[in-house]
Coordinates of C-alpha atoms in Angstrom, one line a residue:
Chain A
X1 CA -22.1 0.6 -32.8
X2 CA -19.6 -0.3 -29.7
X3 CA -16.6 -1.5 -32.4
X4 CA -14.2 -1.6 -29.3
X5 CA -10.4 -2.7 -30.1
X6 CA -8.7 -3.1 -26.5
X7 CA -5.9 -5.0 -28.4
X8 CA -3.8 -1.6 -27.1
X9 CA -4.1 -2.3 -24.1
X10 CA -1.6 -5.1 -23.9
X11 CA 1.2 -2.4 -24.3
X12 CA 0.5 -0.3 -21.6
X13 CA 0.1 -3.1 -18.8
X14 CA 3.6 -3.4 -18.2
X15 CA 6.4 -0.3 -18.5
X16 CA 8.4 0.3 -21.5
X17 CA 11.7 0.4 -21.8
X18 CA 13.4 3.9 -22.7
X19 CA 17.2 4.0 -22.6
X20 CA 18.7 0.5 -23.3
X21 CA 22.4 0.5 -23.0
X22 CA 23.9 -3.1 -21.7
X23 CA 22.7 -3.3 -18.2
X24 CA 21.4 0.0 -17.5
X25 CA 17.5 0.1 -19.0
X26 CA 15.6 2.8 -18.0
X27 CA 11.5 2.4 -18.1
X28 CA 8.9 5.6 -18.7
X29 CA 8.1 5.0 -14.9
X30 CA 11.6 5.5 -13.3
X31 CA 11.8 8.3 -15.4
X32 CA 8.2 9.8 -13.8
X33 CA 9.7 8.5 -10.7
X34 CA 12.5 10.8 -10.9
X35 CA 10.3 13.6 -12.1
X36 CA 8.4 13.0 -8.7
X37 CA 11.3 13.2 -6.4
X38 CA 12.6 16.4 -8.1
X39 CA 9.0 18.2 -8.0
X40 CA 8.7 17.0 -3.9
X41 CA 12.4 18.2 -3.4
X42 CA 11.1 21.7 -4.9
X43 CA 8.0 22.3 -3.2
X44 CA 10.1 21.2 0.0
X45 CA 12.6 24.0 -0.6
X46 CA 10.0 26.4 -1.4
X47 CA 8.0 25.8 2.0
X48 CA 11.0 25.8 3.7
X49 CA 12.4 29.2 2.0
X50 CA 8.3 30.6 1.8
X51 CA 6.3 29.3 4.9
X52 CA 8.6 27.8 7.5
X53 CA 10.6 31.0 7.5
X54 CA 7.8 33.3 8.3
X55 CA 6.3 30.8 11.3
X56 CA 3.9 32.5 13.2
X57 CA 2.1 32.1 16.5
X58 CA -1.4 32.7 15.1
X59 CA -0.7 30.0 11.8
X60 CA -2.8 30.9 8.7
X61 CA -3.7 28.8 5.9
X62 CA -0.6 27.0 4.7
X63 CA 0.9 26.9 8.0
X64 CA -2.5 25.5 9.4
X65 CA -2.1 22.9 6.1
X66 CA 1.8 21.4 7.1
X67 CA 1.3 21.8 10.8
X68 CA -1.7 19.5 10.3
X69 CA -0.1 16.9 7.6
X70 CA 3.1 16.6 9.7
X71 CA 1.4 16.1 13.1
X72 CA -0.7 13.5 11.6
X73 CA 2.0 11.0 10.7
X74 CA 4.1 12.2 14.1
X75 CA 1.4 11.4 16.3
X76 CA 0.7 8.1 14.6
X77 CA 3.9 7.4 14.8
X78 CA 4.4 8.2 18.5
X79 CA 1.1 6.5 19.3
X80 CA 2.8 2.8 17.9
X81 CA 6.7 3.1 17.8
X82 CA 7.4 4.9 21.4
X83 CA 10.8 5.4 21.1
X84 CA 11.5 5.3 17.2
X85 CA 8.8 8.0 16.8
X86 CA 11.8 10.4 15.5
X87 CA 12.7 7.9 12.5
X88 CA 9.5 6.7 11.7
X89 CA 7.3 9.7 11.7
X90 CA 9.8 11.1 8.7
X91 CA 10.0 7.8 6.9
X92 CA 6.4 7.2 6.9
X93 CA 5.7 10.5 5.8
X94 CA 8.1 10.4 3.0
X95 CA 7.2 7.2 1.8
X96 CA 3.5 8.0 1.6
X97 CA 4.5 11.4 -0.3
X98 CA 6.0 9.0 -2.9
X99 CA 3.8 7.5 -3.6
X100 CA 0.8 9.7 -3.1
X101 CA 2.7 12.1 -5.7
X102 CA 3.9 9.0 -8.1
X103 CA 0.7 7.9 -8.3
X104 CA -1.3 11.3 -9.4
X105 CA 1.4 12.0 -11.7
X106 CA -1.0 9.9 -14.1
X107 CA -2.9 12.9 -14.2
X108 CA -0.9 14.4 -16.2
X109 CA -0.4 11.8 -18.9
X110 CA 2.5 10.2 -17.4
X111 CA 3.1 6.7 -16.1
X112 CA 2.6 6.0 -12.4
X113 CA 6.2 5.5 -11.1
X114 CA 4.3 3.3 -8.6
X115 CA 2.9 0.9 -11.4
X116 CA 6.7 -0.6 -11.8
X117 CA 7.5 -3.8 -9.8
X118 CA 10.8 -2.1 -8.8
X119 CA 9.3 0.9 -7.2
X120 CA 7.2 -0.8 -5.2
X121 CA 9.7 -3.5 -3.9
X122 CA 12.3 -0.8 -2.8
X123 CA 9.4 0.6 -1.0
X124 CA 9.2 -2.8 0.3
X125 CA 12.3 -3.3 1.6
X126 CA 13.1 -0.3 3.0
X127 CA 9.8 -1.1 5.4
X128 CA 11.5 -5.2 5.9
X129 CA 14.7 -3.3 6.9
X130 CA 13.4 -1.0 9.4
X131 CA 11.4 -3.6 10.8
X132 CA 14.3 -5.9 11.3
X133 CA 17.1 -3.3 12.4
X134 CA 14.7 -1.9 15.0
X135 CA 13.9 -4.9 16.2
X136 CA 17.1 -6.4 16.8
X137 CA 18.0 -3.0 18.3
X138 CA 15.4 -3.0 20.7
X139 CA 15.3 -6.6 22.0
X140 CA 19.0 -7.7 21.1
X141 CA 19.0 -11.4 20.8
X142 CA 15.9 -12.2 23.0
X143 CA 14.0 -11.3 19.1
X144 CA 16.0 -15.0 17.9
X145 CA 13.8 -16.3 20.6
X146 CA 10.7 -15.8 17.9
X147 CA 12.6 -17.8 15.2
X148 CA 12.3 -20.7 17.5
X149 CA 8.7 -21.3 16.0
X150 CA 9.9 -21.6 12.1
X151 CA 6.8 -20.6 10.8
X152 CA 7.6 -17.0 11.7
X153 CA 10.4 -17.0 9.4
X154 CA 8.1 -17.4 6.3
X155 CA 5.9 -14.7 8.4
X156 CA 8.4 -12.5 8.0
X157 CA 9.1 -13.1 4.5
X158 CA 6.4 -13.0 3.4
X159 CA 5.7 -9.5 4.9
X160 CA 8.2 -7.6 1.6
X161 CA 6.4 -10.0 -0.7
X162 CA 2.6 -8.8 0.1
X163 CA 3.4 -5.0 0.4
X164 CA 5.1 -5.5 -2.8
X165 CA 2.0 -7.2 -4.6
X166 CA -0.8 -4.9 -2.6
X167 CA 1.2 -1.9 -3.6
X168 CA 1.8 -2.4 -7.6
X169 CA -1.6 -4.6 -7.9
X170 CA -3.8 -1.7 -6.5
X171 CA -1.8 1.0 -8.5
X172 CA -1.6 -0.9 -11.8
X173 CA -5.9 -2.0 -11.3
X174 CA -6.6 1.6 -11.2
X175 CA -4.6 2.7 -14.0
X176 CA -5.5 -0.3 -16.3
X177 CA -9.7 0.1 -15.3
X178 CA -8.7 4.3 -16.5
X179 CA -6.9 3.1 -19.9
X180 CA -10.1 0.8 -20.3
X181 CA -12.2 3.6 -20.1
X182 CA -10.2 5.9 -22.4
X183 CA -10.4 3.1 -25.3
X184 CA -14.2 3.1 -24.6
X185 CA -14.9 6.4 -24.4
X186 CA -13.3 6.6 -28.0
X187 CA -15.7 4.4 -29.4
X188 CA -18.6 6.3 -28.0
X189 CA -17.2 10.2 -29.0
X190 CA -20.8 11.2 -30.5
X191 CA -22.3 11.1 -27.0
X192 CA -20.0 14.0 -25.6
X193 CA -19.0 11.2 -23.1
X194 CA -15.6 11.2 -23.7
X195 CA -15.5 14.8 -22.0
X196 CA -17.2 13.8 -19.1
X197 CA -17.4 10.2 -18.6
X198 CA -12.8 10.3 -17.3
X199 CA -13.5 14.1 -15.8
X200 CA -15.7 11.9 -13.4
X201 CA -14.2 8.2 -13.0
X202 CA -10.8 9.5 -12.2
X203 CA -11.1 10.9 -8.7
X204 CA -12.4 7.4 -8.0
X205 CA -9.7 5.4 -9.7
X206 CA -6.6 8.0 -9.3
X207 CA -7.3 10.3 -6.9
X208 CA -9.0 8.0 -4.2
X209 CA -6.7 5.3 -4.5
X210 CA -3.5 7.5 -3.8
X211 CA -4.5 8.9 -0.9
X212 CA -5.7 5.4 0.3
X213 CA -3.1 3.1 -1.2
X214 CA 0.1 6.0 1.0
X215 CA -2.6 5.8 4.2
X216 CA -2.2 2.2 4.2
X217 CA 1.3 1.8 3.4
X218 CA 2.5 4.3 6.2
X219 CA 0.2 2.4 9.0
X220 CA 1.2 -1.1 7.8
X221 CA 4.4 0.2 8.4
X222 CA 4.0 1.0 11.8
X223 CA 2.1 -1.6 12.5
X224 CA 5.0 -4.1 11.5
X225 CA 7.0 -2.2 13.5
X226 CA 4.9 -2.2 16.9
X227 CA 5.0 -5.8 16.3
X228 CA 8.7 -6.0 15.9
X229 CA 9.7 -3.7 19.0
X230 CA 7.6 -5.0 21.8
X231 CA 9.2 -6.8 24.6
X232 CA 8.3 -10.6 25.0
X233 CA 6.9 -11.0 28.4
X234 CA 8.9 -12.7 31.2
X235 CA 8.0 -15.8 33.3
X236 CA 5.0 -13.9 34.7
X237 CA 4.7 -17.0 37.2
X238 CA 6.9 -15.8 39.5
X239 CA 5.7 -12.3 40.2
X240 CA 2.7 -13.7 40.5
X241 CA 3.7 -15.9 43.1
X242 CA 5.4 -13.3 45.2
X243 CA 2.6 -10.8 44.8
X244 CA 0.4 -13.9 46.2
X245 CA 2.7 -14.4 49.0
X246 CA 2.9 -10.7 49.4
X247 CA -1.0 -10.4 49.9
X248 CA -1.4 -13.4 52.2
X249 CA 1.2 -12.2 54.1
X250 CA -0.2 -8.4 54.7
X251 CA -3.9 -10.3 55.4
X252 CA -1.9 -12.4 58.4
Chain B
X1 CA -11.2 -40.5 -28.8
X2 CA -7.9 -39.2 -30.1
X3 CA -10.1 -36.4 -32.1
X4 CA -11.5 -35.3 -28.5
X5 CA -8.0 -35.5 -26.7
X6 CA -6.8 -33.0 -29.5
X7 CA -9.9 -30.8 -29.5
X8 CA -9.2 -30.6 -25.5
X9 CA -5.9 -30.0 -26.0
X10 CA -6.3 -27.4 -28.5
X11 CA -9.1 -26.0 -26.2
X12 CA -6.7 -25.6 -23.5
X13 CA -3.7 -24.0 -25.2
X14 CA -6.0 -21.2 -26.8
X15 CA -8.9 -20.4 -24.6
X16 CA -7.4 -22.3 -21.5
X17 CA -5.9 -19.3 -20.1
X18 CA -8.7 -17.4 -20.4
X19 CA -10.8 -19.1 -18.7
X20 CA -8.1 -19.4 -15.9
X21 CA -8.3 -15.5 -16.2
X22 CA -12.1 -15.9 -14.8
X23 CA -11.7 -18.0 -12.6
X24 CA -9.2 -16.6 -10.5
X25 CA -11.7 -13.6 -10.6
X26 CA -13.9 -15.0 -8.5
X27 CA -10.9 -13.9 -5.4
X28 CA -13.7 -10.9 -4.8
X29 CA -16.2 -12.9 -3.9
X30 CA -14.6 -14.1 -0.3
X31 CA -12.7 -10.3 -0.5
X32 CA -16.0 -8.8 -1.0
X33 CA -17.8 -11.2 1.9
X34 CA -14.9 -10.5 4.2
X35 CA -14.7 -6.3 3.8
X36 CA -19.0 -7.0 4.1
X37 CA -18.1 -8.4 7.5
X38 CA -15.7 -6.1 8.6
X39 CA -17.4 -3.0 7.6
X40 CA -20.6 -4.1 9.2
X41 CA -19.3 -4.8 12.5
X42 CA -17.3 -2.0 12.2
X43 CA -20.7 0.5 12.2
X44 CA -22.2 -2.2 15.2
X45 CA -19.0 -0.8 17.3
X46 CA -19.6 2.3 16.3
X47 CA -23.1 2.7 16.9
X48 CA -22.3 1.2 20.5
X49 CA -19.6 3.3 21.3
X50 CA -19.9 6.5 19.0
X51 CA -16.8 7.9 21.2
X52 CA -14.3 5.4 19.6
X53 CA -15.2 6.2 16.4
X54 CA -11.4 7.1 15.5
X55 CA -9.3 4.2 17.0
X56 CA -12.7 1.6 15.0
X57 CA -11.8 3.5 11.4
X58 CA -8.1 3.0 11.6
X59 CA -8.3 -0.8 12.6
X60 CA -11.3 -0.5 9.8
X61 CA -8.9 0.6 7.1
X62 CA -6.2 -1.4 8.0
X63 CA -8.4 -4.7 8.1
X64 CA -10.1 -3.9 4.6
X65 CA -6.6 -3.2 3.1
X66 CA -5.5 -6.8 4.3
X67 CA -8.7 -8.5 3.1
X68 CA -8.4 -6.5 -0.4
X69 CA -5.2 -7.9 -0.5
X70 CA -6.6 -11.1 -1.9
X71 CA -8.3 -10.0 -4.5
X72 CA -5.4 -7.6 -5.8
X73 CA -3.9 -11.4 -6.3
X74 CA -6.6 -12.3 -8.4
X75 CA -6.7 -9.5 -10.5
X76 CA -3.0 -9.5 -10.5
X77 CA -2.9 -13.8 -12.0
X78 CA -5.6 -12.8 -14.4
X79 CA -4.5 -9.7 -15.5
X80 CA -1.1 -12.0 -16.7
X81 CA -3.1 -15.3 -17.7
X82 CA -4.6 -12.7 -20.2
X83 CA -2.1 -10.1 -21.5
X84 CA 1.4 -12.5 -20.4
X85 CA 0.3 -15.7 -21.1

């Protein structure tokens, strides 16, 4: 009754390659990645041509809609990153639309771009790079003072490495668990399942974990970041002291 | 005695990485105690101070996608131990 051959399922764990020519190898996700970053460059034209032209006072729908999605990440990103807000509201906002978008691509038969160990380690990097430039920015060589400790250098290694793994391990989970089910569902077709059964796993496998998997990404981000620009404390000793001195010498 | 050494041996190469596969499932057991943990106290704060509600779900989400980190490893090693190895 449940003759059930998941010996397809080895393929589609890990991409295939396309184009193989010497050293440039293309795999089905980077080309659903590029699909993704053409579709978000069109829509952005369009709301800038459609909606952002006609701005109003009183906003309406759509307006209401980007006013709210671009505050979000602008006021997360002032709350954490003071000064930075201006970079990092934009990067965090772009990186979560990659990957929100490369991720429900699936729905449409594609590949996840974000199921790719490439994808998710530029990702990756571009995060360990902001973290480190705006860092050294900020406290100049006072942030060497942390590498005193050596265990914060595998800290911060180790920080690429686990947004890399998080990323393409979540991604990769939920698309494996929905080519599970669409092997089972074939062996079970005289139920009528296999029209329903996806129809209603999929928002919790795809849908939920796209929204969740670019939520976290963007606040790790910041987070890393906060942590990178604050300003080690001084000898607090001393003010102390003089604030002491200060007191007992207003009480005499 | 040599018969056993081989049957282990044999056991090992074939069904060895299987049974790795398993075991480094059982990652969600301490992810699954530790997002229990945090999501429980995370309604206790709540419930004391229903004001804060915001600021308690972001440090929420962020803590439950650090703990679910572990057991993205797991699935990650068996996921290979099956299909790679």
């Amino acid at each position: 009754m449940l003759a059930v051959d998941f010996s397809g399922l080895a393929e589609k764990i890990f991409p295939h390659h396309v184009v193989e020519k010497g050293w440039f190898v293309l795999n089905d996700s980077v080309i659903s990645g590029f699909i993704v970053v053409a579709v978000l460059l069109i829509v952005a034209l369009i709301l800038r041509l459609t909606i952002i032209r006609h701005w109003k006072t009183t906003p309406t729908g759509g307006q209401m809609f980007l006013e709210w999605l671009v505050c979000f990440f602008d006021k997360s990103a002032d709350e954490m990153t003071e000064e930075y807000s201006g970079l990092m509201g934009p990067y965090t906002l772009g990186a979560a639309a990659y990957i929100c978008c490369g991720v429900l691509i699936e729905m449409f038969g594609l590949r996840p771009a974000i199921a790719d160990l490439g994808a998710c380690m530029a990702l990756a990097l571009c995060t360990f790079l902001f973290i480190h430039t705006l860092g050294f920015t900020k406290n100049k060589a006072r942030r060497l003072l942390h590498y005193v400790n050596p265990i914060n250098i595998v800290t911060d290694l180790a920080v690429p490495v686990s947004m890399t793994f998080r990323l393409f391990g979540s991604i990769l989970s939920g698309m494996v668990i929905m080519d599970m089910i669409y092997i089972l569902v074939e062996g079970i077709w005289y139920l009528g399942l296999p029209l329903i059964l996806p129809a209603v796993l999929t928002p919790l496998f795809t849908l939920f974990h796209a929204f969740i998997q670019s939520y976290v990404f963007a606040s790790l981000t910041l987070t890393f970041v906060q942590e990178a620009i604050e300003v080690p404390p001084r000898r607090q000793k001393k003010n102390k002291k003089t604030l002491q001195t200060a007191i007992a010498e207003k009480a005499a | 005695m040599e018969l056993l050494i081989t049957m282990v041996a044999n056991l090992l190469a074939t069904d060895g990485a299987l049974l790795g596969a398993g075991i480094a499932a059982l990652t969600g057991l301490g992810a699954g105690i530790g997002m229990g943990i945090a999501t429980g106290k995370a309604v206790e704060a709540t419930a004391r101070q229903p004001e804060a509600v915001g600021k308690i779900r972001t440090m929420l989400l962020l803590g439950l996608a650090f703990a679910e980190t572990t057991a993205i490893y797991g699935l990650l090693v068996s996921i290979l131990l099956i299909f790679v190895a």
